[in-house]
Amino acid sequence: MADEGARGITRRQLAAGALTLGGALAFAALPADPASAAVPSRGGRPTLRYGSARHAGLLSAPLRQLVTDAEAFLAPSPEHPWYAGAVLLAGRGGTVALHRPIGMAVRYKAYDEATDTGVEFPADRQIPMAEDTVFDLASVSKLFTSILAVQQIERGALGLEAAVASYLPDFGRAGKQDVTIRQLLTHTSGFRAWIPLYDAPTYEEKVRLIYDETPAGPPGTAYLYSDLNLISLQLVLEKVTGRTLDVLLHDEITGPLGMRHTRYNPPASWKPRIAATEDARAPWSGLDRGLVWGEVHDENAYSLGGVAGHAGVFSHAWDLAVLGRTLLNGGAYGRERILTPESVELMFTDFNTAFPGDEHGLGFELYQHWYMGALATPRTAGHTGFTGTSLVLDPTTDSFLVVLGNSVHPVRGWRSGSAPRVAAANQLARAVPVRPARGRTAWFSGMAGPSTATLTLPALDTSSGRARLRCALWWDTEPRADVLVLEAGVEDGAAWQPVPFTTVRRGGEPEPHPSGTATGWSGRVWHELTADLPAARGLRLRWRYTTDRLYAGRGAYVDAMRVETPGGVLFDESRPADAGRVEATGWTQSTD
């Protein structure tokens, strides 16, 4: 089932260093962001344990709000609940600071199409969510297939730029002879989103449909998310290893990492601990199966025997957190290693720089605000699943978020968009503190949208000329949509005009902002800012931060504002008398 749909060294440059030479990788790792060491790893590969928000280096209030926000989606939002229940897990470093079940794992026995209502089980047969509730991960399964492929690339059995047809000759039919392994992993092969494989009566005929499929466009010319990419990759993996995908999953990932509750085709004994999915009937489902509970929801995966490259893995929140911690550790967990750090970097590297907005590593989606919310950075990796699942990993802050919901229970049409995922990601992002650059507080724009926040200095006499603003600036916003601008006006009411400024981060080169604006990703570190100010007898200076209604970044912080001329200091925020004259609308003073 198809899902709902920087700066510095570019990922295109990085990808250019990933070459397949005789099937082996030659790779130059991306330099770590300075913030990536925010939480040191014990021994470089910590294992998970429960701990307080403080122990994780997180703020407790946003984590409490994360749960409150998630519970709101158990109610109509706007017409129906987004999910019947969910399990939330969030942490940083080796600490899981939040692990909370909400709502029901099993509530409905059927969906009544005539009244658009769910037919509930009797109360004594309903099952509440628990911390260890197991979920059908849907497309989050693609991450496991991708890891298995990268392992084979690392071992030299697969070539990243090799043609798929070099492993599966019949795959080269219908114009697919040049499709590469990389294009399968990054959804640039040209495959359309999906085809109803379940209509074919035998396994061999389902495979033949894939081999006979003609790409919607030339390989490598467009991004088109497709389940067929990962099903094809499954066929490659099974061919080169001589093992089925479920065996590979156990042998290469879940077994070494101790993920005992992650597998294809869970046994019947697991059913009471599994979240139910959909009352699957035509016309909304391709197959008439009734309530799907304990079996894979995706029709194509079901028709493939429950083992498929694009869907079919079942897991729970802790196991997914172990997987996430392993990748944030550079491929190791405790004493076990499933990937080299260089291979993990490939998974977190944007190979789709030709398709802005569709950033994608090998298997992982990158920088997607539509479900990563304010956690989204050029290095943030994750994936969603149609059943209501998601995993988000942020290497910059060493944080991880698992949101597992049964959002197609009782029917897929009840939910739309990804609001619960965004809300949870926003709160975890807010929980990562931003310490003031100087002193005890800094001005914070907030993360609300749509809104406009202004931070205005008192009128200053800059008529002598050569006045300059100095301050510390921190920003991380949704690129282009949410903009921070420095503006100047005069007391007589003339229009506000942008003021060009220059920023520089520690150890970096000066970056000019000729339009007087800042937007997008700045590294989540403080920058020193300077701006030459116009000469005026009553100059007003303000920061204006505007957000749209869709998604928000982590926001903006301003600290230590000071206006000076060769003749002296006109304004200094560190002086209580000056600080008290700042007019803040929508901005707050934050200590984090």
Coordinates of N, CA and C in Angstrom, one line a residue, residues 323-505:
L323 N 16.4 -0.5 16.9 CA 16.8 -0.3 15.5 C 17.3 1.1 15.3
G324 N 16.5 2.1 15.8 CA 16.9 3.5 15.6 C 18.2 3.8 16.4
R325 N 18.3 3.3 17.6 CA 19.6 3.6 18.4 C 20.8 2.9 17.6
T326 N 20.6 1.8 17.0 CA 21.6 1.1 16.3 C 22.1 2.0 15.2
L327 N 21.2 2.6 14.4 CA 21.6 3.4 13.3 C 22.2 4.7 13.8
L328 N 21.7 5.3 14.9 CA 22.3 6.5 15.4 C 23.7 6.3 16.0
N329 N 23.9 5.0 16.4 CA 25.2 4.6 16.9 C 26.2 4.4 15.8
G330 N 25.8 4.5 14.5 CA 26.6 4.2 13.4 C 26.6 2.7 13.0
G331 N 25.5 2.0 13.4 CA 25.4 0.6 12.9 C 25.6 -0.4 14.0
A332 N 25.9 0.0 15.2 CA 26.2 -0.9 16.3 C 25.2 -0.7 17.5
Y333 N 25.0 -1.8 18.2 CA 24.2 -1.8 19.4 C 24.8 -2.7 20.4
G334 N 25.3 -2.1 21.5 CA 26.1 -3.0 22.5 C 27.3 -3.5 21.8
R335 N 27.4 -4.8 21.8 CA 28.6 -5.5 21.2 C 28.3 -6.0 19.8
E336 N 27.1 -5.8 19.3 CA 26.7 -6.2 18.0 C 26.8 -5.1 17.0
R337 N 27.3 -5.5 15.8 CA 27.3 -4.5 14.7 C 26.6 -5.1 13.5
I338 N 25.7 -4.3 12.9 CA 25.0 -4.8 11.7 C 25.4 -4.0 10.4
L339 N 26.0 -2.9 10.6 CA 26.4 -2.0 9.5 C 27.7 -1.2 9.9
T340 N 28.5 -0.9 9.0 CA 29.6 0.0 9.3 C 29.1 1.5 9.3
P341 N 29.8 2.4 10.0 CA 29.3 3.8 10.0 C 29.2 4.4 8.6
E342 N 30.1 3.9 7.7 CA 30.0 4.5 6.3 C 28.7 4.0 5.7
S343 N 28.3 2.8 5.9 CA 27.1 2.3 5.3 C 25.9 3.1 5.9
V344 N 25.9 3.4 7.2 CA 24.8 4.1 7.8 C 24.7 5.5 7.1
E345 N 25.9 6.1 6.9 CA 25.9 7.4 6.3 C 25.2 7.4 4.9
L346 N 25.4 6.3 4.2 CA 24.7 6.1 2.9 C 23.2 6.2 3.0
M347 N 22.7 5.6 4.1 CA 21.3 5.5 4.3 C 20.8 6.9 4.7
F348 N 21.6 7.8 5.3 CA 21.3 9.1 5.7 C 21.8 10.2 4.7
T349 N 22.2 9.8 3.5 CA 22.7 10.6 2.5 C 21.6 10.9 1.4
D350 N 21.4 12.2 1.1 CA 20.4 12.5 0.1 C 21.0 12.2 -1.3
F351 N 20.5 11.2 -2.0 CA 20.8 10.9 -3.3 C 19.9 11.5 -4.3
N352 N 18.8 12.2 -3.8 CA 17.8 12.8 -4.7 C 17.9 14.3 -4.7
T353 N 19.1 14.9 -4.8 CA 19.3 16.3 -4.8 C 18.7 16.9 -6.1
A354 N 18.5 16.1 -7.1 CA 17.9 16.6 -8.3 C 16.4 16.8 -8.2
F355 N 15.8 16.3 -7.1 CA 14.4 16.4 -6.9 C 14.1 17.0 -5.5
P356 N 14.3 18.4 -5.4 CA 14.1 19.1 -4.1 C 12.7 18.8 -3.6
G357 N 12.7 18.5 -2.3 CA 11.4 18.2 -1.6 C 11.2 16.7 -1.5
D358 N 12.0 15.9 -2.2 CA 11.9 14.5 -2.2 C 13.2 13.9 -1.8
E359 N 13.8 14.5 -0.8 CA 15.1 14.0 -0.3 C 15.0 12.6 0.2
H360 N 16.0 11.8 -0.2 CA 15.9 10.4 0.1 C 17.3 9.8 0.2
G361 N 17.6 9.0 1.2 CA 18.8 8.2 1.3 C 18.5 6.8 0.8
L362 N 19.3 5.9 1.1 CA 19.1 4.5 0.7 C 18.1 3.9 1.7
G363 N 16.8 4.0 1.2 CA 15.7 3.5 2.0 C 15.0 4.5 2.9
F364 N 15.8 5.4 3.5 CA 15.2 6.4 4.4 C 14.8 7.7 3.7
E365 N 13.7 8.2 4.1 CA 13.3 9.5 3.7 C 14.0 10.5 4.6
L366 N 14.3 11.7 4.0 CA 15.1 12.7 4.7 C 14.3 14.1 4.7
Y367 N 14.4 14.8 5.8 CA 14.0 16.2 5.8 C 12.5 16.4 5.3
Q368 N 11.6 15.6 5.9 CA 10.2 15.7 5.5 C 9.4 16.3 6.6
H369 N 9.1 17.6 6.5 CA 8.4 18.2 7.6 C 7.0 17.7 7.7
W370 N 6.4 17.1 6.7 CA 5.0 16.6 6.7 C 4.7 15.6 7.7
Y371 N 5.8 14.8 8.2 CA 5.6 14.0 9.3 C 6.7 14.1 10.4
M372 N 7.8 14.7 10.0 CA 8.9 14.9 11.0 C 8.7 16.2 11.7
G373 N 7.9 17.1 11.3 CA 7.6 18.3 12.0 C 8.9 19.1 12.2
A374 N 9.0 19.6 13.4 CA 10.2 20.4 13.8 C 11.4 19.6 14.0
L375 N 11.3 18.3 14.0 CA 12.5 17.4 14.1 C 13.3 17.4 12.7
A376 N 12.6 17.8 11.7 CA 13.2 17.7 10.3 C 14.4 18.6 10.1
T377 N 15.5 18.0 9.7 CA 16.7 18.6 9.3 C 17.2 17.9 8.1
P378 N 18.2 18.4 7.4 CA 18.7 17.7 6.2 C 19.3 16.3 6.6
R379 N 19.6 16.1 7.9 CA 20.1 14.8 8.3 C 19.0 13.9 9.0
T380 N 17.8 14.4 9.2 CA 16.8 13.6 9.9 C 16.2 12.6 8.9
A381 N 16.2 11.4 9.4 CA 15.8 10.2 8.6 C 14.6 9.5 9.2
G382 N 13.7 9.0 8.3 CA 12.6 8.3 8.9 C 11.8 7.6 7.8
H383 N 10.6 7.1 8.2 CA 9.7 6.5 7.3 C 8.3 6.4 8.0
T384 N 7.3 6.4 7.2 CA 5.9 6.2 7.8 C 5.4 4.9 7.2
G385 N 4.3 4.4 7.8 CA 3.5 3.3 7.4 C 2.1 3.6 7.3
F386 N 1.4 3.0 6.3 CA 0.0 3.3 6.0 C -0.9 3.0 7.1
T387 N -0.6 2.0 8.0 CA -1.4 1.6 9.1 C -1.4 2.7 10.2
G388 N -0.5 3.7 10.1 CA -0.4 4.7 11.2 C 0.9 4.7 11.9
T389 N 1.9 4.1 11.4 CA 3.2 3.9 12.1 C 4.2 4.9 11.6
S390 N 5.3 5.2 12.4 CA 6.4 6.0 11.9 C 7.6 5.9 12.8
L391 N 8.7 6.1 12.3 CA 10.0 6.2 13.0 C 10.8 7.4 12.5
V392 N 11.3 8.2 13.4 CA 12.1 9.4 13.0 C 13.3 9.4 13.8
L393 N 14.5 9.6 13.1 CA 15.8 9.6 13.8 C 16.5 10.9 13.4
D394 N 16.9 11.7 14.5 CA 17.6 12.9 14.2 C 19.0 12.9 14.7
P395 N 20.0 12.6 13.8 CA 21.4 12.5 14.3 C 21.9 13.8 14.9
T396 N 21.4 15.0 14.5 CA 21.9 16.2 14.9 C 21.7 16.4 16.4
T397 N 20.6 15.9 17.0 CA 20.3 16.0 18.4 C 20.4 14.6 19.1
D398 N 20.7 13.6 18.3 CA 20.8 12.2 18.8 C 19.5 11.8 19.4
S399 N 18.4 12.2 18.9 CA 17.1 11.9 19.4 C 16.3 11.0 18.5
F400 N 15.3 10.3 19.0 CA 14.5 9.3 18.2 C 13.1 9.3 18.7
L401 N 12.2 9.1 17.7 CA 10.8 9.1 18.0 C 10.1 8.0 17.3
V402 N 9.3 7.2 18.0 CA 8.4 6.2 17.5 C 7.0 6.5 17.8
V403 N 6.2 6.6 16.8 CA 4.7 6.8 16.9 C 4.1 5.6 16.2
L404 N 3.4 4.7 16.9 CA 2.7 3.6 16.4 C 1.3 3.7 16.7
G405 N 0.5 3.9 15.6 CA -1.0 4.0 15.8 C -1.7 3.0 14.9
N406 N -2.9 2.6 15.3 CA -3.7 1.8 14.4 C -4.8 2.6 13.7
S407 N -4.3 3.5 12.8 CA -5.1 4.5 12.2 C -6.0 4.0 11.1
V408 N -6.0 2.8 10.7 CA -6.9 2.2 9.7 C -8.0 1.3 10.4
H409 N -8.0 1.4 11.8 CA -9.0 0.7 12.6 C -10.1 1.6 13.0
P410 N -11.3 1.4 12.4 CA -11.8 0.3 11.7 C -11.7 0.4 10.2
V411 N -11.4 1.6 9.6 CA -11.4 1.8 8.2 C -10.4 2.9 7.8
R412 N -9.8 2.8 6.7 CA -8.7 3.7 6.3 C -9.2 5.1 6.0
G413 N -10.5 5.3 5.7 CA -11.0 6.6 5.3 C -11.2 7.5 6.5
W414 N -11.1 7.0 7.7 CA -11.3 7.8 8.9 C -10.2 8.8 9.2
R415 N -9.0 8.6 8.7 CA -7.9 9.5 9.0 C -7.4 10.1 7.7
S416 N -6.8 11.3 7.9 CA -6.2 11.9 6.7 C -5.0 12.7 7.3
G417 N -4.0 12.9 6.4 CA -2.9 13.7 6.8 C -2.0 13.0 7.8
S418 N -1.2 13.7 8.5 CA -0.2 13.1 9.4 C -0.1 14.0 10.7
A419 N -1.2 14.6 11.1 CA -1.1 15.6 12.2 C -0.6 15.0 13.5
P420 N -1.0 13.8 13.9 CA -0.4 13.3 15.2 C 1.1 13.1 15.1
R421 N 1.6 12.6 14.0 CA 3.1 12.5 13.9 C 3.8 13.8 14.0
V422 N 3.2 14.8 13.3 CA 3.8 16.2 13.3 C 3.8 16.7 14.8
A423 N 2.6 16.6 15.4 CA 2.5 17.1 16.8 C 3.5 16.5 17.7
A424 N 3.7 15.1 17.6 CA 4.7 14.5 18.5 C 6.1 14.9 18.2
A425 N 6.4 15.0 16.9 CA 7.7 15.5 16.5 C 8.0 16.9 16.9
N426 N 7.0 17.7 16.9 CA 7.2 19.1 17.3 C 7.5 19.2 18.8
Q427 N 6.9 18.4 19.6 CA 7.1 18.4 21.0 C 8.4 17.8 21.4
L428 N 8.9 16.7 20.7 CA 10.2 16.2 21.0 C 11.3 17.2 20.6
A429 N 11.1 17.9 19.4 CA 12.0 18.9 19.0 C 12.1 20.0 20.1
R430 N 10.9 20.4 20.6 CA 10.9 21.5 21.6 C 11.6 21.0 22.9
A431 N 11.5 19.7 23.1 CA 12.1 19.1 24.4 C 13.6 19.2 24.4
V432 N 14.2 19.3 23.2 CA 15.7 19.4 23.1 C 16.1 20.9 23.4
P433 N 16.7 21.2 24.5 CA 16.9 22.6 24.9 C 17.8 23.3 24.0
V434 N 17.6 24.6 23.8 CA 18.5 25.5 23.2 C 19.0 26.5 24.3
R435 N 20.2 26.3 24.7 CA 20.7 27.2 25.8 C 21.0 28.6 25.2
P436 N 20.7 29.6 26.0 CA 21.0 31.0 25.6 C 22.5 31.1 25.3
A437 N 22.7 32.0 24.3 CA 24.1 32.2 23.9 C 24.9 32.9 25.0
R438 N 24.2 33.8 25.7 CA 24.9 34.5 26.9 C 23.8 34.7 28.0
G439 N 24.2 34.6 29.1 CA 23.3 34.9 30.2 C 22.3 33.8 30.4
R440 N 21.1 34.1 31.0 CA 20.2 33.1 31.5 C 19.0 32.9 30.5
T441 N 18.7 33.9 29.7 CA 17.5 33.9 28.9 C 17.8 34.4 27.4
A442 N 17.0 33.9 26.5 CA 17.1 34.4 25.1 C 15.7 34.5 24.6
W443 N 15.5 35.4 23.6 CA 14.2 35.6 23.0 C 13.9 34.4 22.1
F444 N 12.7 33.9 22.2 CA 12.2 32.7 21.5 C 11.0 33.1 20.7
S445 N 11.0 32.7 19.4 CA 9.8 33.1 18.5 C 8.6 32.2 18.7
G446 N 8.8 31.1 19.4 CA 7.7 30.1 19.4 C 7.6 29.3 18.1
M447 N 6.7 28.3 18.1 CA 6.6 27.4 17.0 C 5.2 27.3 16.4
A448 N 4.4 28.2 16.8 CA 3.0 28.2 16.3 C 2.8 28.6 14.9
G449 N 1.8 28.1 14.2 CA 1.5 28.6 12.9 C 0.0 28.4 12.6
P450 N -0.6 29.3 11.8 CA 0.0 30.4 11.2 C 0.1 31.6 12.2
S451 N 1.2 32.3 12.2 CA 1.3 33.4 13.1 C 2.4 34.4 12.7
T452 N 2.4 35.5 13.3 CA 3.5 36.5 13.1 C 3.9 37.0 14.4
A453 N 5.2 36.9 14.7 CA 5.7 37.3 16.0 C 6.7 38.5 15.7
T454 N 6.7 39.5 16.5 CA 7.6 40.6 16.4 C 8.4 40.9 17.7
L455 N 9.6 41.3 17.5 CA 10.5 41.7 18.6 C 11.1 43.0 18.3
T456 N 10.7 44.1 18.9 CA 11.0 45.5 18.5 C 11.8 46.2 19.5
L457 N 12.9 46.8 19.1 CA 13.8 47.6 20.0 C 13.2 49.0 20.1
P458 N 13.6 49.7 21.1 CA 13.1 51.1 21.2 C 13.7 52.0 20.1
A459 N 13.1 53.2 19.9 CA 13.6 54.1 18.9 C 15.0 54.6 19.3
L460 N 15.9 54.6 18.3 CA 17.3 54.9 18.6 C 17.7 56.0 17.6
D461 N 18.7 56.8 18.1 CA 19.2 57.9 17.2 C 20.5 57.4 16.6
T462 N 20.3 57.0 15.3 CA 21.5 56.6 14.5 C 21.9 57.6 13.5
S463 N 21.5 58.8 13.7 CA 21.7 59.8 12.7 C 23.2 60.2 12.5
S464 N 24.0 59.8 13.5 CA 25.4 60.1 13.3 C 26.1 59.1 12.3
G465 N 25.4 58.1 12.0 CA 25.9 57.1 11.0 C 26.8 56.1 11.6
R466 N 27.0 55.0 10.8 CA 27.9 53.9 11.2 C 27.4 53.1 12.4
A467 N 26.1 53.1 12.6 CA 25.5 52.3 13.7 C 25.5 50.8 13.3
R468 N 25.7 50.0 14.2 CA 25.7 48.5 13.9 C 25.0 47.7 15.0
L469 N 24.2 46.8 14.5 CA 23.6 45.8 15.4 C 24.5 44.6 15.5
R470 N 24.7 44.1 16.8 CA 25.3 42.9 17.0 C 24.4 42.0 17.9
C471 N 24.3 40.7 17.6 CA 23.5 39.9 18.5 C 23.9 38.4 18.1
A472 N 23.3 37.5 18.9 CA 23.4 36.1 18.6 C 22.1 35.6 18.0
L473 N 22.2 34.8 17.0 CA 21.0 34.3 16.3 C 21.0 32.8 16.1
W474 N 19.9 32.2 16.3 CA 19.7 30.7 16.1 C 18.4 30.5 15.4
W475 N 18.4 29.8 14.3 CA 17.2 29.6 13.6 C 17.1 28.2 12.9
D476 N 15.9 27.7 12.8 CA 15.7 26.5 12.1 C 14.2 26.5 11.8
T477 N 13.9 26.8 10.5 CA 12.5 27.0 10.1 C 12.2 26.1 8.9
E478 N 10.9 26.0 8.7 CA 10.5 25.3 7.4 C 11.0 26.2 6.3
P479 N 11.8 25.6 5.4 CA 12.5 26.4 4.3 C 11.4 27.2 3.5
R480 N 11.7 28.4 3.3 CA 11.0 29.3 2.4 C 9.6 29.7 3.0
A481 N 8.9 28.7 3.6 CA 7.6 29.0 4.1 C 7.5 29.8 5.4
D482 N 8.5 29.6 6.2 CA 8.6 30.3 7.5 C 9.9 31.1 7.5
V483 N 9.7 32.5 7.7 CA 10.8 33.4 7.4 C 11.0 34.3 8.6
L484 N 12.3 34.5 9.0 CA 12.7 35.5 9.9 C 13.3 36.6 9.2
V485 N 12.9 37.9 9.5 CA 13.4 39.0 8.8 C 13.8 40.1 9.8
L486 N 14.9 40.8 9.5 CA 15.3 41.9 10.3 C 14.9 43.2 9.5
E487 N 14.1 44.1 10.2 CA 13.5 45.2 9.5 C 13.8 46.5 10.3
A488 N 13.8 47.6 9.6 CA 14.0 48.9 10.2 C 12.9 49.9 9.7
G489 N 12.5 50.7 10.6 CA 11.5 51.8 10.3 C 11.9 53.0 11.1
V490 N 11.1 54.1 10.9 CA 11.3 55.3 11.7 C 10.0 55.7 12.4
E491 N 10.1 56.5 13.4 CA 9.0 56.8 14.2 C 7.9 57.5 13.5
D492 N 8.2 58.2 12.4 CA 7.1 58.9 11.7 C 6.2 58.0 10.9
G493 N 6.4 56.7 11.0 CA 5.4 55.8 10.4 C 5.8 55.3 9.0
A494 N 7.0 55.6 8.6 CA 7.4 55.1 7.2 C 7.4 53.6 7.3
A495 N 7.3 52.9 6.1 CA 7.2 51.5 6.0 C 8.5 50.8 6.5
W496 N 8.3 49.6 7.1 CA 9.4 48.8 7.5 C 10.2 48.3 6.2
Q497 N 11.5 48.3 6.3 CA 12.3 47.9 5.2 C 13.3 46.8 5.7
P498 N 13.6 45.8 4.9 CA 14.6 44.8 5.4 C 15.9 45.4 5.6
V499 N 16.7 44.8 6.5 CA 18.0 45.3 6.8 C 19.0 44.1 6.5
P500 N 19.9 44.2 5.5 CA 20.8 43.1 5.3 C 21.7 42.8 6.5
F501 N 22.1 41.6 6.7 CA 22.9 41.2 7.8 C 23.9 40.1 7.4
T502 N 24.8 39.9 8.2 CA 25.8 38.8 8.0 C 25.9 37.9 9.3
T503 N 25.9 36.6 9.1 CA 26.0 35.7 10.2 C 27.3 34.8 10.0
V504 N 27.8 34.4 11.1 CA 28.9 33.5 11.1 C 28.8 32.5 12.3
R505 N 28.9 31.2 12.0 CA 29.0 30.2 13.1 C 30.4 29.9 13.5

